[in-house]
Coordinates of C-alpha atoms and ligand atoms in Angstrom, one line a residue:
M176 CA -127.3 -67.6 -99.6
K177 CA -127.9 -70.9 -101.4
G178 CA -129.7 -70.5 -104.6
F179 CA -128.2 -67.2 -105.7
L180 CA -126.8 -68.9 -108.7
L181 CA -130.3 -69.1 -110.0
L182 CA -130.3 -65.4 -110.0
C183 CA -127.6 -65.3 -112.6
S184 CA -129.9 -64.5 -115.4
C185 CA -130.3 -63.3 -118.8
V186 CA -126.8 -63.1 -120.0
I187 CA -125.9 -66.7 -119.6
L188 CA -123.9 -68.1 -122.5
S189 CA -120.3 -68.2 -123.6
H190 CA -118.4 -66.6 -120.9
A191 CA -115.2 -66.9 -122.9
L192 CA -116.4 -64.7 -125.8
P193 CA -115.0 -61.2 -126.0
F194 CA -118.3 -59.5 -126.6
E195 CA -119.9 -60.8 -123.4
Q196 CA -121.9 -58.0 -122.1
R197 CA -122.2 -57.6 -118.4
G198 CA -125.4 -55.7 -118.0
F199 CA -126.7 -54.6 -114.7
W200 CA -129.1 -57.5 -114.7
D201 CA -126.2 -59.9 -114.7
F202 CA -126.7 -60.6 -111.1
S203 CA -124.4 -62.7 -109.0
M204 CA -124.6 -62.5 -105.3
D205 CA -121.8 -60.0 -104.8
D206 CA -123.0 -57.8 -107.7
G207 CA -126.5 -58.1 -106.4
L208 CA -125.6 -56.8 -103.0
A209 CA -123.3 -54.2 -104.4
M210 CA -126.2 -53.1 -106.6
M211 CA -128.5 -52.9 -103.7
R212 CA -126.1 -50.7 -101.9
D213 CA -125.9 -48.5 -105.0
E214 CA -129.6 -48.3 -105.0
E215 CA -129.6 -47.2 -101.4
G216 CA -126.9 -44.7 -102.2
A217 CA -129.0 -43.3 -105.0
S218 CA -132.0 -43.0 -102.8
G219 CA -130.0 -41.1 -100.2
L220 CA -129.9 -43.8 -97.6
G221 CA -126.1 -44.3 -97.6
P222 CA -124.1 -47.4 -98.3
E223 CA -124.1 -48.8 -94.8
G224 CA -127.5 -50.3 -95.0
P225 CA -130.5 -49.5 -93.1
T226 CA -130.6 -48.2 -89.7
S227 CA -133.5 -49.4 -87.6
T228 CA -136.4 -47.2 -87.4
V229 CA -137.6 -48.9 -84.2
P230 CA -136.5 -47.1 -81.1
D231 CA -133.7 -48.9 -79.4
L232 CA -135.1 -50.3 -76.1
G233 CA -132.2 -52.5 -75.5
M234 CA -134.1 -55.5 -76.8
P235 CA -133.1 -57.5 -79.8
P236 CA -135.3 -56.5 -82.8
M237 CA -137.2 -59.8 -82.9
D238 CA -140.2 -58.7 -84.8
L239 CA -138.2 -57.1 -87.7
C240 CA -137.8 -60.4 -89.5
P241 CA -140.3 -63.1 -90.3
F242 CA -139.8 -66.3 -88.3
G243 CA -137.1 -68.5 -89.8
C244 CA -136.0 -66.0 -92.3
Q245 CA -132.7 -64.0 -92.2
C246 CA -132.8 -60.3 -92.7
H247 CA -129.7 -58.4 -93.4
L248 CA -129.0 -55.2 -95.3
R249 CA -132.6 -55.0 -96.5
V250 CA -132.3 -58.5 -98.0
V251 CA -134.8 -60.9 -96.6
Q252 CA -134.0 -64.6 -97.1
C253 CA -136.8 -67.0 -96.6
S254 CA -135.8 -69.8 -98.9
D255 CA -136.1 -73.6 -98.2
L256 CA -138.4 -73.1 -95.2
G257 CA -141.4 -75.2 -96.3
L258 CA -143.5 -72.0 -96.3
T259 CA -147.0 -72.5 -97.7
S260 CA -147.8 -68.8 -98.0
V261 CA -145.8 -65.5 -98.1
P262 CA -144.8 -64.7 -94.5
K263 CA -146.2 -61.7 -92.7
N264 CA -144.1 -59.0 -91.1
I265 CA -141.6 -58.5 -93.9
P266 CA -139.7 -55.3 -93.1
K267 CA -141.1 -52.5 -95.2
D268 CA -137.7 -51.3 -96.4
T269 CA -136.8 -54.7 -98.0
T270 CA -135.2 -54.5 -101.4
L271 CA -134.7 -58.2 -102.1
L272 CA -137.1 -60.8 -100.9
D273 CA -136.1 -64.4 -101.5
L274 CA -138.9 -67.0 -101.1
Q275 CA -137.5 -69.7 -103.4
N276 CA -137.8 -73.4 -102.8
N277 CA -140.9 -73.3 -100.6
K278 CA -144.4 -74.6 -101.1
I279 CA -146.3 -71.4 -101.6
T280 CA -149.4 -72.0 -103.6
E281 CA -150.9 -68.6 -104.1
I282 CA -150.0 -64.9 -104.1
K283 CA -152.7 -63.1 -102.3
K284 CA -153.8 -59.5 -102.7
D285 CA -152.0 -58.1 -99.6
D286 CA -149.0 -60.4 -99.5
F287 CA -146.6 -57.6 -100.5
K288 CA -148.5 -54.8 -98.9
G289 CA -146.2 -51.8 -98.0
L290 CA -143.1 -53.2 -99.7
S291 CA -142.7 -50.2 -101.8
S292 CA -138.9 -50.4 -101.8
L293 CA -138.8 -54.0 -103.2
Y294 CA -136.5 -54.2 -106.1
A295 CA -136.2 -58.0 -106.6
L296 CA -138.7 -60.7 -105.8
V297 CA -137.6 -64.3 -106.1
I298 CA -140.3 -66.9 -105.8
V299 CA -138.7 -69.6 -107.9
N300 CA -139.6 -73.2 -107.3
N301 CA -142.8 -73.0 -105.4
K302 CA -146.3 -74.3 -106.2
I303 CA -147.9 -71.1 -107.2
S304 CA -150.9 -71.4 -109.5
K305 CA -152.7 -68.2 -108.6
V306 CA -151.6 -64.6 -108.4
N307 CA -154.1 -62.0 -107.3
E308 CA -154.3 -59.3 -109.9
K309 CA -153.7 -56.6 -107.4
A310 CA -150.8 -58.3 -105.6
F311 CA -148.1 -56.4 -107.4
D312 CA -149.9 -53.0 -107.3
V313 CA -147.8 -51.7 -104.4
L314 CA -144.4 -52.8 -105.9
H315 CA -143.6 -49.5 -107.6
K316 CA -139.8 -50.2 -107.6
L317 CA -139.9 -53.9 -108.6
Q318 CA -137.4 -54.5 -111.4
K319 CA -136.8 -58.2 -111.2
L320 CA -139.5 -60.8 -110.8
Y321 CA -138.3 -64.4 -110.8
I322 CA -141.3 -66.7 -110.7
S323 CA -140.0 -69.7 -112.6
K324 CA -140.7 -73.3 -111.7
N325 CA -144.2 -72.8 -110.4
N326 CA -147.6 -74.0 -111.7
L327 CA -148.8 -70.8 -113.4
E328 CA -151.1 -71.2 -116.3
Q329 CA -151.1 -67.5 -117.0
I330 CA -148.6 -64.6 -116.9
P331 CA -149.6 -62.5 -113.9
R332 CA -151.8 -59.5 -114.7
N333 CA -150.8 -56.0 -113.8
L334 CA -147.0 -56.5 -113.7
P335 CA -145.3 -53.5 -112.2
K336 CA -144.5 -50.8 -114.7
S337 CA -141.0 -50.6 -113.3
L338 CA -140.2 -54.2 -114.2
V339 CA -137.0 -54.8 -116.1
E340 CA -136.6 -58.6 -116.0
L341 CA -139.2 -61.3 -115.9
R342 CA -138.2 -64.9 -115.4
I343 CA -141.1 -67.2 -115.7
H344 CA -139.7 -70.4 -117.3
D345 CA -140.9 -73.8 -116.4
N346 CA -144.5 -73.0 -115.7
N347 CA -147.6 -74.2 -117.5
I348 CA -148.3 -71.1 -119.7
K349 CA -150.0 -71.8 -123.0
K350 CA -150.9 -68.3 -123.9
I351 CA -149.5 -64.8 -124.2
P352 CA -152.5 -62.5 -124.4
K353 CA -152.3 -59.2 -126.1
E354 CA -152.5 -56.9 -123.1
V355 CA -150.3 -58.7 -120.6
F356 CA -147.1 -56.8 -121.3
N357 CA -148.8 -53.4 -121.9
G358 CA -146.9 -50.4 -120.7
L359 CA -143.8 -52.3 -119.5
K360 CA -141.5 -49.7 -121.0
N361 CA -138.5 -50.7 -119.0
M362 CA -138.7 -54.4 -119.6
N363 CA -135.4 -55.6 -121.0
C364 CA -135.4 -59.3 -120.6
I365 CA -137.9 -62.1 -120.6
E366 CA -137.0 -65.7 -120.0
M367 CA -140.1 -67.9 -120.5
G368 CA -138.7 -71.2 -121.8
G369 CA -140.1 -74.5 -120.6
N370 CA -143.8 -73.5 -121.1
P371 CA -146.1 -75.5 -123.4
L372 CA -146.5 -72.5 -125.7
E373 CA -147.5 -73.0 -129.3
N374 CA -147.3 -70.3 -132.0
G375 CA -151.0 -70.0 -131.9
G376 CA -150.9 -69.2 -128.2
I377 CA -149.0 -65.9 -128.9
E378 CA -151.7 -63.3 -129.6
P379 CA -150.8 -60.9 -132.4
G380 CA -149.4 -57.8 -130.8
A381 CA -148.5 -59.5 -127.5
F382 CA -145.0 -58.0 -127.6
D383 CA -146.0 -54.6 -129.0
G384 CA -144.3 -51.7 -127.2
L385 CA -141.7 -53.9 -125.5
K386 CA -138.0 -52.9 -126.0
L387 CA -136.5 -56.3 -125.1
N388 CA -132.9 -57.0 -125.5
Y389 CA -133.2 -60.7 -124.6
L390 CA -136.0 -63.2 -125.1
R391 CA -135.9 -66.9 -124.5
I392 CA -138.8 -69.2 -125.5
S393 CA -136.9 -72.4 -125.5
E394 CA -138.3 -75.8 -124.7
A395 CA -141.7 -74.9 -125.9
K396 CA -143.9 -76.1 -128.7
L397 CA -143.1 -73.6 -131.4
T398 CA -143.3 -74.8 -135.0
G399 CA -141.9 -71.5 -136.4
V400 CA -140.2 -68.3 -135.3
P401 CA -142.9 -66.3 -133.6
K402 CA -144.1 -63.2 -135.5
D403 CA -143.7 -59.6 -134.4
L404 CA -141.2 -59.9 -131.6
P405 CA -139.5 -56.7 -130.5
N406 CA -137.1 -55.4 -133.2
T407 CA -134.8 -54.3 -130.4
L408 CA -133.7 -57.9 -129.6
N409 CA -130.0 -58.6 -129.3
E410 CA -130.6 -62.2 -128.2
L411 CA -133.2 -64.6 -129.2
H412 CA -133.2 -68.2 -127.9
L413 CA -135.7 -70.6 -129.5
D414 CA -133.8 -73.8 -129.1
H415 CA -135.6 -77.1 -128.2
N416 CA -138.7 -76.4 -130.2
K417 CA -140.2 -77.9 -133.3
I418 CA -139.3 -75.3 -135.8
Q419 CA -139.1 -76.8 -139.3
A420 CA -137.9 -74.0 -141.5
I421 CA -136.6 -70.5 -141.4
E422 CA -138.1 -68.3 -144.1
T423 CA -136.7 -64.9 -145.2
E424 CA -139.5 -62.9 -143.5
D425 CA -139.0 -64.7 -140.2
L426 CA -136.0 -62.8 -139.1
I427 CA -136.1 -59.7 -141.4
Q428 CA -137.0 -57.2 -138.7
Y429 CA -134.4 -58.2 -136.2
S430 CA -131.4 -56.3 -137.4
K431 CA -129.8 -56.0 -133.9
I432 CA -129.6 -59.7 -133.1
Y433 CA -126.1 -60.8 -132.3
R434 CA -126.9 -64.1 -130.7
L435 CA -129.4 -66.5 -132.2
G436 CA -130.2 -69.9 -130.7
L437 CA -132.1 -72.4 -132.9
G438 CA -130.5 -75.6 -131.9
Y439 CA -132.5 -78.8 -131.2
N440 CA -135.3 -78.0 -133.7
N441 CA -136.4 -79.8 -136.8
I442 CA -135.1 -77.2 -139.3
R443 CA -134.5 -78.7 -142.7
V444 CA -134.4 -75.5 -144.7
I445 CA -133.1 -72.0 -144.2
E446 CA -134.2 -69.9 -147.0
N447 CA -131.5 -68.0 -148.9
G448 CA -131.2 -64.5 -147.5
S449 CA -132.7 -65.2 -144.1
L450 CA -129.5 -64.4 -142.3
A451 CA -128.7 -61.3 -144.3
S452 CA -131.1 -59.2 -142.3
M453 CA -128.9 -59.7 -139.2
P454 CA -125.6 -58.0 -140.0
A455 CA -124.5 -57.9 -136.4
L456 CA -124.8 -61.7 -135.9
R457 CA -122.0 -63.1 -133.8
E458 CA -123.2 -66.4 -132.7
L459 CA -125.5 -68.8 -134.5
H460 CA -126.6 -72.1 -133.0
L461 CA -128.1 -74.5 -135.5
D462 CA -126.9 -77.7 -134.1
N463 CA -129.2 -80.8 -133.8
N464 CA -131.4 -80.0 -136.7
K465 CA -132.0 -81.6 -140.0
L466 CA -130.1 -79.2 -142.3
A467 CA -128.8 -80.8 -145.5
K468 CA -126.4 -78.0 -146.2
V469 CA -124.6 -75.1 -144.6
P470 CA -127.1 -72.1 -144.7
G471 CA -126.4 -69.5 -147.3
G472 CA -125.0 -66.1 -146.4
L473 CA -122.4 -66.9 -143.7
P474 CA -119.5 -65.3 -145.6
D475 CA -121.3 -62.0 -145.6
L476 CA -121.8 -61.9 -141.8
K477 CA -118.7 -59.8 -140.9
F478 CA -119.0 -60.3 -137.2
L479 CA -119.9 -64.0 -137.1
Q480 CA -117.7 -65.8 -134.6
V481 CA -119.5 -69.0 -133.7
V482 CA -121.5 -71.3 -135.9
Y483 CA -122.8 -74.5 -134.5
L484 CA -123.9 -76.9 -137.2
H485 CA -123.0 -80.2 -135.6
S486 CA -125.6 -83.1 -135.5
N487 CA -127.4 -82.2 -138.7
N488 CA -127.7 -84.0 -142.0
I489 CA -125.1 -82.0 -143.9
T490 CA -123.8 -84.1 -146.8
Q491 CA -121.4 -81.7 -148.4
I492 CA -119.6 -78.5 -147.7
G493 CA -118.8 -76.0 -150.4
V494 CA -115.5 -74.2 -150.6
N495 CA -117.3 -70.8 -150.2
D496 CA -119.8 -71.8 -147.5
F497 CA -118.0 -70.0 -144.7
C498 CA -115.5 -67.6 -146.1
P499 CA -115.8 -64.7 -148.5
I500 CA -114.2 -65.0 -151.9
G501 CA -110.8 -63.5 -151.8
F502 CA -108.1 -63.6 -149.1
G503 CA -107.4 -61.5 -146.1
V504 CA -111.1 -60.8 -145.4
K505 CA -112.7 -61.8 -142.1
R506 CA -109.6 -63.1 -140.5
A507 CA -109.6 -63.7 -136.7
Y508 CA -113.4 -63.5 -136.3
Y509 CA -114.5 -67.1 -136.4
N510 CA -113.6 -68.8 -133.2
G511 CA -115.9 -71.7 -133.3
I512 CA -117.3 -73.7 -136.2
S513 CA -118.7 -77.1 -135.3
L514 CA -119.5 -79.7 -138.0
F515 CA -119.1 -83.0 -136.3
N516 CA -121.8 -85.6 -136.4
N517 CA -122.9 -84.9 -140.0
P518 CA -122.8 -87.4 -142.9
V519 CA -120.3 -85.4 -144.8
P520 CA -117.2 -87.2 -146.0
Y521 CA -114.8 -84.9 -144.1
W522 CA -111.8 -85.8 -146.2
E523 CA -113.5 -84.4 -149.2
V524 CA -113.8 -80.9 -147.7
Q525 CA -111.3 -78.6 -149.3
P526 CA -108.9 -77.0 -146.8
A527 CA -109.5 -73.7 -148.5
T528 CA -113.0 -73.8 -147.1
F529 CA -111.6 -72.4 -143.9
R530 CA -109.1 -70.0 -145.4
C531 CA -110.5 -67.1 -143.4
V532 CA -110.2 -68.8 -140.1
S533 CA -106.9 -68.0 -138.5
D534 CA -107.0 -70.6 -135.7
R535 CA -107.6 -74.2 -137.0
L536 CA -108.5 -75.3 -133.5
A537 CA -111.7 -73.2 -133.9
I538 CA -113.0 -75.8 -136.3
Q539 CA -114.6 -78.9 -134.8
F540 CA -114.7 -81.5 -137.4
G541 CA -114.9 -85.3 -137.8
N542 CA -116.8 -87.1 -135.2
Y543 CA -115.0 -86.2 -132.1
K544 CA -117.1 -84.4 -129.5
K545 CA -116.1 -81.2 -127.8
Ligands
NAG815 C1 -129.1 -70.1 -152.6 O1 -127.8 -69.6 -152.7 C2 -126.9 -70.5 -153.2 C3 -125.5 -69.9 -153.1 O2 -125.5 -68.6 -152.9 C4 -127.3 -70.9 -154.6 O3 -126.4 -71.8 -155.1 C5 -128.7 -71.4 -154.6 O4 -129.1 -71.7 -155.9 C6 -129.7 -70.5 -153.9 N1 -130.9 -71.1 -153.8 C7 -132.1 -70.5 -154.1 C8 -133.3 -71.3 -153.9 O5 -132.1 -69.4 -154.4
NAG816 C1 -130.7 -86.8 -144.8 O1 -130.5 -86.5 -146.1 C2 -130.8 -87.5 -147.1 C3 -130.6 -87.0 -148.5 O2 -129.5 -86.2 -148.6 C4 -132.2 -88.0 -146.9 O3 -132.4 -89.1 -147.7 C5 -132.5 -88.4 -145.5 O4 -133.8 -88.8 -145.3 C6 -132.1 -87.3 -144.5 N1 -132.2 -87.7 -143.2 C7 -132.9 -87.0 -142.2 C8 -132.9 -87.6 -140.9 O5 -133.5 -86.0 -142.5

């Protein structure tokens, strides 16, 4: 079951934090199998896994599993086999098909024919550049499609309406056309970092109708926060781009965000009031930018726990940059403020600056690294 760690998906950061959510898509091997069994239970097949539909003739069921693969409990494992195409004879009742780390170049029209129970399809780390636009038509139950680390230039057309999670990072996608996510009402999570996507490549309305909770477009070529992302987002990760400024209207519609990743950009300015539209913000990553000062509005964010500001160009820190005026407010919330690797004379920062932080160890100051 090598490679299952790759399946651990959308909820990936900060295990130690108390608000860590373990959604059903948080998918380790054990959970995955447990989940599969639940699914089976729900569909009336019982928790013990499949019983063969082939009459028992006293022969080992050779033809039930593609050559080289392992088939067990409706999970078909065909990773690391050097396959150049999707194997034939995949059992029809398969719920998880793992084809990662092969050399598959293309998904053809009938590759998944009859796999109407398929729930998770993992084709990470292949050489796929073409997906037939009817290839997914039969996958009425597909919830997870992991097709990262391939050579795709386009998001596949006609994604199954049942899809909940799409991982398509590290491909060669430059464009998100308007229709490509149409009708994906259950979609919760998209990870599409590591694609050469510019702001202009995202067609207006591309995300319309999606109710995403998680979106990651890191390691792309964005020069600003993309417009009109779903306002349902709880997590937005845009680190390792070329964003230069955050303007008030950039974040105004995302009132549900609690984790915002903007590290490793070129941000010099965060307009006053930009953060005020995200009252639920708990974690703000702004490290490795070019900020000259602490962004305004932090004291008003009641749930803010983590602020990364290290490796910026911050030259001074004001006594009210982090904490509200008055004592006794916002105690015990901050559990990580990082400020190291800034040109601020640390000895000049007044101790009262951190009066609302109960644990001094939460503050990473000076030039020591964590
Ligand atoms: C932003 O807010 C800070 C403190 O709240 C204030 O000193 C500064 O003048 C404001 N800047 C602008 C451009 O409004
Ligand atoms: C850092 O800020 C100073 C002014 O405070 C400016 O002269 C310098 O160019 C900035 N450095 C970077 C890398 O932005």
